[in-house]
GROMACS .gro file of C-alpha atoms in nm:
model
  318
    1MET     CA    1  11.093   8.275   8.362
    2THR     CA    2  11.309   8.060   8.132
    3VAL     CA    3  11.281   8.181   7.773
    4THR     CA    4  11.283   7.887   7.530
    5PRO     CA    5  11.421   7.924   7.177
    6GLN     CA    6  11.071   7.859   7.039
    7PHE     CA    7  10.925   8.137   7.251
    8GLU     CA    8  11.204   8.377   7.155
    9GLU     CA    9  11.136   8.303   6.790
   10LEU     CA   10  10.763   8.371   6.841
   11VAL     CA   11  10.827   8.709   7.001
   12ARG     CA   12  11.109   8.825   6.774
   13ALA     CA   13  10.998   8.706   6.433
   14GLY     CA   14  10.647   8.571   6.473
   15GLU     CA   15  10.321   8.689   6.334
   16ILE     CA   16  10.263   8.929   6.620
   17ILE     CA   17  10.552   9.148   6.502
   18SER     CA   18  10.410   9.145   6.150
   19LEU     CA   19  10.075   9.251   6.291
   20ILE     CA   20  10.229   9.551   6.466
   21ALA     CA   21  10.445   9.644   6.165
   22ARG     CA   22  10.140   9.631   5.938
   23GLN     CA   23   9.950   9.869   6.165
   24ALA     CA   24  10.237  10.104   6.258
   25VAL     CA   25  10.342  10.210   5.910
   26ASN     CA   26  10.435  10.569   5.998
   27GLU     CA   27  10.700  10.702   6.231
   28GLY     CA   28  10.561  10.768   6.578
   29PRO     CA   29  10.212  10.677   6.704
   30THR     CA   30   9.930  10.524   6.500
   31HIS     CA   31   9.571  10.508   6.629
   32PRO     CA   32   9.372  10.213   6.487
   33ASP     CA   33   8.997  10.168   6.497
   34TRP     CA   34   8.992  10.049   6.858
   35PRO     CA   35   8.947  10.288   7.153
   36GLY     CA   36   9.251  10.318   7.378
   37LEU     CA   37   9.490  10.127   7.149
   38THR     CA   38   9.801  10.295   7.005
   39PHE     CA   39  10.079  10.141   6.794
   40TYR     CA   40  10.431  10.288   6.782
   41ARG     CA   41  10.712  10.269   6.527
   42PHE     CA   42  11.048  10.442   6.560
   43THR     CA   43  11.341  10.391   6.325
   44GLN     CA   44  11.585  10.586   6.542
   45LEU     CA   45  11.653  10.636   6.910
   46VAL     CA   46  11.423  10.877   7.092
   47THR     CA   47  11.572  11.093   7.365
   48PRO     CA   48  11.402  11.116   7.707
   49HIS     CA   49  11.066  11.294   7.697
   50TRP     CA   50  10.779  11.336   7.945
   51ASN     CA   51  10.435  11.184   7.914
   52GLU     CA   52  10.131  11.097   8.126
   53VAL     CA   53   9.913  10.786   8.145
   54GLY     CA   54   9.551  10.855   8.052
   55SER     CA   55   9.417  10.525   8.189
   56VAL     CA   56   9.559  10.207   8.337
   57SER     CA   57   9.757  10.068   8.044
   58LEU     CA   58   9.925   9.754   7.919
   59CYS     CA   59  10.249   9.837   7.737
   60MET     CA   60  10.431   9.580   7.522
   61VAL     CA   61  10.747   9.614   7.313
   62LEU     CA   62  10.769   9.358   7.034
   63GLN     CA   63  11.091   9.483   6.882
   64GLY     CA   64  11.351   9.710   7.040
   65ARG     CA   65  11.392   9.827   7.400
   66LYS     CA   66  11.247  10.110   7.608
   67ARG     CA   67  11.319  10.279   7.939
   68VAL     CA   68  11.052  10.438   8.155
   69ARG     CA   69  11.148  10.650   8.455
   70VAL     CA   70  10.897  10.719   8.732
   71GLY     CA   71  11.040  10.944   9.000
   72SER     CA   72  11.397  10.825   9.040
   73VAL     CA   73  11.330  10.461   8.941
   74ASP     CA   74  11.403  10.321   8.594
   75TYR     CA   75  11.196  10.043   8.438
   76PHE     CA   76  11.314   9.861   8.126
   77TYR     CA   77  11.099   9.649   7.900
   78ASP     CA   78  11.161   9.462   7.577
   79PRO     CA   79  11.020   9.166   7.379
   80PHE     CA   80  11.047   8.947   7.690
   81HIS     CA   81  10.878   9.177   7.941
   82TYR     CA   82  10.563   9.387   7.954
   83LEU     CA   83  10.471   9.684   8.169
   84VAL     CA   84  10.151   9.805   8.334
   85MET     CA   85  10.113  10.166   8.448
   86LYS     CA   86   9.829  10.322   8.644
   87ARG     CA   87   9.623  10.623   8.538
   88GLY     CA   88   9.756  10.977   8.592
   89LEU     CA   89  10.116  10.863   8.628
   90ARG     CA   90  10.368  11.112   8.492
   91PHE     CA   91  10.676  10.942   8.350
   92GLN     CA   92  10.983  10.993   8.134
   93ALA     CA   93  11.027  10.762   7.835
   94GLU     CA   94  11.328  10.683   7.617
   95ILE     CA   95  11.366  10.450   7.316
   96LEU     CA   96  11.694  10.262   7.364
   97GLN     CA   97  11.698  10.032   7.059
   98ALA     CA   98  11.567  10.128   6.715
   99SER     CA   99  11.702  10.136   6.359
  100LEU     CA  100  11.579  10.154   6.002
  101GLU     CA  101  11.648   9.781   5.958
  102ARG     CA  102  11.490   9.682   6.292
  103PRO     CA  103  11.246   9.956   6.393
  104PHE     CA  104  11.118   9.987   6.746
  105LEU     CA  105  10.765   9.839   6.748
  106SER     CA  106  10.526   9.849   7.041
  107PHE     CA  107  10.168   9.909   7.146
  108VAL     CA  108   9.987  10.058   7.443
  109LEU     CA  109   9.641   9.930   7.530
  110GLN     CA  110   9.429  10.126   7.777
  111VAL     CA  111   9.215   9.895   7.990
  112GLN     CA  112   8.875  10.022   8.103
  113PRO     CA  113   8.834  10.000   8.482
  114ASP     CA  114   8.483   9.853   8.466
  115LEU     CA  115   8.616   9.563   8.257
  116VAL     CA  116   8.885   9.489   8.518
  117THR     CA  117   8.633   9.479   8.803
  118GLU     CA  118   8.384   9.280   8.595
  119VAL     CA  119   8.639   9.009   8.506
  120TYR     CA  120   8.772   9.000   8.862
  121ASP     CA  121   8.422   8.957   9.007
  122GLU     CA  122   8.348   8.677   8.761
  123MET     CA  123   8.673   8.500   8.850
  124ASN     CA  124   8.583   8.523   9.217
  125ARG     CA  125   8.237   8.385   9.148
  126LEU     CA  126   8.346   8.093   8.928
  127VAL     CA  127   8.662   7.982   9.108
  128PRO     CA  128   8.644   8.131   9.458
  129GLU     CA  129   8.856   7.852   9.608
  130LEU     CA  130   9.141   7.951   9.374
  131PHE     CA  131   9.103   8.323   9.346
  132ASN     CA  132   8.906   8.464   9.637
  133ILE     CA  133   9.208   8.616   9.810
  134GLU     CA  134   9.203   8.980   9.916
  135PRO     CA  135   9.468   9.158   9.706
  136SER     CA  136   9.742   9.336   9.897
  137PRO     CA  137   9.814   9.703   9.820
  138PRO     CA  138  10.052   9.746   9.525
  139VAL     CA  139  10.404   9.838   9.625
  140SER     CA  140  10.470  10.031   9.304
  141ASP     CA  141  10.288  10.246   9.049
  142VAL     CA  142  10.457  10.045   8.772
  143TYR     CA  143  10.525   9.674   8.727
  144VAL     CA  144  10.750   9.506   8.472
  145THR     CA  145  10.665   9.138   8.432
  146ALA     CA  146  10.816   8.858   8.224
  147LEU     CA  147  10.599   8.767   7.927
  148ASP     CA  148  10.443   8.423   7.917
  149GLN     CA  149  10.310   8.224   7.625
  150PRO     CA  150   9.937   8.243   7.715
  151LEU     CA  151   9.942   8.625   7.729
  152VAL     CA  152  10.137   8.653   7.401
  153SER     CA  153   9.894   8.416   7.228
  154THR     CA  154   9.592   8.610   7.356
  155VAL     CA  155   9.737   8.943   7.244
  156GLN     CA  156   9.807   8.791   6.901
  157ARG     CA  157   9.446   8.674   6.865
  158PHE     CA  158   9.320   9.016   6.975
  159LEU     CA  159   9.534   9.199   6.719
  160LEU     CA  160   9.438   8.955   6.442
  161ALA     CA  161   9.069   9.013   6.517
  162LEU     CA  162   9.113   9.386   6.451
  163ASP     CA  163   9.183   9.314   6.082
  164SER     CA  164   8.823   9.206   6.019
  165VAL     CA  165   8.512   9.418   6.079
  166SER     CA  166   8.306   9.118   6.193
  167GLU     CA  167   8.582   8.974   6.413
  168ARG     CA  168   8.652   9.316   6.562
  169LYS     CA  169   8.290   9.331   6.675
  170MET     CA  170   8.244   8.967   6.778
  171LEU     CA  171   8.582   8.830   6.886
  172ALA     CA  172   8.804   9.122   6.988
  173PRO     CA  173   8.597   9.202   7.301
  174MET     CA  174   8.630   8.838   7.413
  175TYR     CA  175   9.006   8.839   7.358
  176LEU     CA  176   9.030   9.168   7.547
  177ARG     CA  177   8.854   9.003   7.842
  178GLU     CA  178   9.105   8.718   7.820
  179ILE     CA  179   9.394   8.967   7.826
  180VAL     CA  180   9.253   9.115   8.147
  181TYR     CA  181   9.204   8.761   8.284
  182ARG     CA  182   9.571   8.677   8.214
  183LEU     CA  183   9.689   9.000   8.376
  184LEU     CA  184   9.481   8.934   8.687
  185TRP     CA  185   9.665   8.606   8.739
  186SER     CA  186  10.000   8.788   8.733
  187GLU     CA  187  10.178   9.013   8.981
  188GLN     CA  188  10.006   9.300   8.801
  189ARG     CA  189   9.682   9.205   8.975
  190THR     CA  190   9.696   9.442   9.272
  191LEU     CA  191   9.799   9.739   9.057
  192LEU     CA  192   9.517   9.672   8.810
  193LEU     CA  193   9.253   9.636   9.080
  194GLU     CA  194   9.358   9.946   9.272
  195SER     CA  195   9.379  10.155   8.954
  196ALA     CA  196   9.041  10.028   8.835
  197ALA     CA  197   8.881  10.105   9.172
  198ARG     CA  198   9.020  10.459   9.172
  199GLU     CA  199   8.901  10.524   8.817
  200VAL     CA  200   8.554  10.387   8.888
  201GLN     CA  201   8.529  10.605   9.198
  202GLY     CA  202   8.645  10.911   9.005
  203ASN     CA  203   8.393  10.836   8.731
  204ALA     CA  204   8.117  10.812   8.993
  205ILE     CA  205   8.197  11.156   9.130
  206SER     CA  206   8.215  11.306   8.780
  207ALA     CA  207   7.878  11.146   8.702
  208ALA     CA  208   7.731  11.285   9.024
  209ILE     CA  209   7.849  11.639   8.941
  210SER     CA  210   7.701  11.610   8.591
  211PHE     CA  211   7.373  11.497   8.748
  212MET     CA  212   7.381  11.801   8.981
  213ARG     CA  213   7.425  12.035   8.683
  214GLN     CA  214   7.141  11.874   8.489
  215GLU     CA  215   6.895  11.856   8.780
  216MET     CA  216   6.983  12.162   8.991
  217GLN     CA  217   6.641  12.318   8.928
  218ARG     CA  218   6.471  12.056   9.147
  219PRO     CA  219   6.531  11.966   9.514
  220LEU     CA  220   6.816  11.714   9.552
  221SER     CA  221   6.920  11.515   9.856
  222VAL     CA  222   7.233  11.310   9.921
  223ARG     CA  223   7.014  11.004   9.869
  224ASP     CA  224   6.911  11.129   9.522
  225LEU     CA  225   7.274  11.186   9.425
  226ALA     CA  226   7.388  10.848   9.560
  227ARG     CA  227   7.110  10.666   9.375
  228ALA     CA  228   7.202  10.843   9.051
  229VAL     CA  229   7.549  10.679   9.061
  230ASN     CA  230   7.439  10.347   9.217
  231MET     CA  231   7.616  10.396   9.550
  232SER     CA  232   7.508  10.376   9.913
  233GLU     CA  233   7.429  10.712  10.072
  234SER     CA  234   7.707  10.693  10.333
  235GLY     CA  235   7.965  10.556  10.088
  236PHE     CA  236   7.885  10.826   9.834
  237ALA     CA  237   7.903  11.109  10.089
  238HIS     CA  238   8.240  10.988  10.217
  239LEU     CA  239   8.386  10.942   9.870
  240PHE     CA  240   8.253  11.276   9.746
  241LYS     CA  241   8.411  11.470  10.032
  242ALA     CA  242   8.738  11.279   9.998
  243THR     CA  243   8.747  11.361   9.623
  244THR     CA  244   8.626  11.723   9.615
  245GLY     CA  245   8.710  11.842   9.967
  246MET     CA  246   8.352  11.934  10.057
  247PRO     CA  247   8.021  11.756  10.131
  248PRO     CA  248   7.788  11.691   9.834
  249LEU     CA  249   7.519  11.942   9.929
  250GLN     CA  250   7.773  12.218   9.992
  251PHE     CA  251   7.921  12.149   9.648
  252LEU     CA  252   7.571  12.155   9.498
  253LYS     CA  253   7.497  12.489   9.662
  254GLN     CA  254   7.815  12.631   9.516
  255LEU     CA  255   7.721  12.504   9.168
  256ARG     CA  256   7.375  12.662   9.200
  257LEU     CA  257   7.506  13.000   9.309
  258GLU     CA  258   7.774  13.006   9.038
  259HIS     CA  259   7.514  12.924   8.774
  260ALA     CA  260   7.274  13.184   8.917
  261SER     CA  261   7.544  13.451   8.883
  262LYS     CA  262   7.575  13.368   8.512
  263LEU     CA  263   7.198  13.385   8.467
  264LEU     CA  264   7.188  13.728   8.631
  265LEU     CA  265   7.459  13.859   8.398
  266CYS     CA  266   7.266  13.722   8.099
  267GLY     CA  267   6.957  13.923   8.192
  268SER     CA  268   6.755  13.705   8.430
  269ASN     CA  269   6.598  13.885   8.724
  270VAL     CA  270   6.651  13.765   9.081
  271SER     CA  271   6.330  13.564   9.093
  272GLU     CA  272   6.400  13.386   8.764
  273ALA     CA  273   6.758  13.303   8.860
  274ALA     CA  274   6.651  13.167   9.198
  275ASP     CA  275   6.385  12.945   9.038
  276LYS     CA  276   6.617  12.810   8.765
  277VAL     CA  277   6.876  12.691   9.019
  278GLY     CA  278   6.630  12.523   9.255
  279TYR     CA  279   6.554  12.784   9.524
  280THR     CA  280   6.186  12.791   9.620
  281SER     CA  281   6.237  13.088   9.853
  282GLN     CA  282   6.367  13.410   9.698
  283SER     CA  283   6.472  13.549  10.039
  284HIS     CA  284   6.670  13.233  10.111
  285PHE     CA  285   6.838  13.262   9.771
  286ILE     CA  286   6.932  13.626   9.832
  287ALA     CA  287   7.078  13.541  10.175
  288GLU     CA  288   7.283  13.249  10.037
  289PHE     CA  289   7.400  13.452   9.738
  290LYS     CA  290   7.512  13.743   9.959
  291ARG     CA  291   7.694  13.505  10.192
  292TYR     CA  292   7.881  13.348   9.898
  293PHE     CA  293   7.953  13.654   9.679
  294GLY     CA  294   7.960  13.923   9.947
  295GLU     CA  295   7.678  14.129   9.792
  296SER     CA  296   7.315  14.089   9.694
  297PRO     CA  297   7.224  13.935   9.355
  298LYS     CA  298   7.097  14.270   9.227
  299ALA     CA  299   7.408  14.461   9.334
  300TYR     CA  300   7.633  14.188   9.195
  301ALA     CA  301   7.463  14.196   8.854
  302GLN     CA  302   7.460  14.577   8.835
  303ARG     CA  303   7.828  14.603   8.926
  304LEU     CA  304   7.946  14.345   8.671
  305ARG     CA  305   7.723  14.480   8.394
  306LYS     CA  306   7.864  14.824   8.453
  307LEU     CA  307   8.216  14.679   8.445
  308GLN     CA  308   8.141  14.496   8.118
  309ALA     CA  309   8.006  14.816   7.962
  310THR     CA  310   8.317  15.006   8.069
  311VAL     CA  311   8.546  14.745   7.918
  312LYS     CA  312   8.342  14.743   7.596
  313ASP     CA  313   8.358  15.125   7.567
  314THR     CA  314   8.734  15.117   7.629
  315HIS     CA  315   8.790  14.865   7.348
  316SER     CA  316   8.564  15.049   7.107
  317SER     CA  317   8.769  15.368   7.151
  318PHE     CA  318   9.078  15.207   6.998
   0.00000   0.00000   0.00000
């Protein structure tokens, strides 16, 4: 990209820098009233330190320069380049340019995966002849891309909207959608889509496990679990095993038996524990429990209660 003098002036001394400086008044990170957004100000160089990405994130430096190392590869970004990193990525960061007169100013904006997929689907629906191209797998976990005027202008409008309560509610979400739209037209597209898909899948499995915990007292099938997270039965079963290493019903059985063991230690009898974790047959529960823990529910509870009493007596003697 050819950087024009007008564009350089916008990035270096324009209103967007004032917006960041007004928000990032303290040294280090500042968390405004917007989920997933963090501003940074540093008035001196920061030596290499390790960090981890909590969600797929847009990272922009408006003043100064930064190095990010992932594995053995260095990525540099500055007021003319932005960076996108995927969730769970462990990286080393270093501030290369910062001073009291010209502090390092930047922000990191976490992008929710459902927003990425929603905007992408809408783009495909509205302009399929232009955009309906299957994205290729990303070749890197990090991309550094030259800034362009439309993205800078959208970010500026988004940050301005955060200054007003009404605009933060009404306009900021629209500008955030536009930011995602701009990113999806860039080389960042494949990284964003893959990261969003992985996060959505992970969220589905987490939601399914939460559903298991809440509903373990009643009979549950793979179909019930898949419906609870709006997935097909076969797709859910495949994803669940790929994520947790075991089929859904085996995982559910393990959750039930682990919870039953806690109930037994808290005073429930075998029949009560079996009923509370969804076993209609006490003999079946006892057989499953013995297979998993290596002893019957009654023997397990007696042994651990005795152990707890021994530990308590030992502590009370000191």
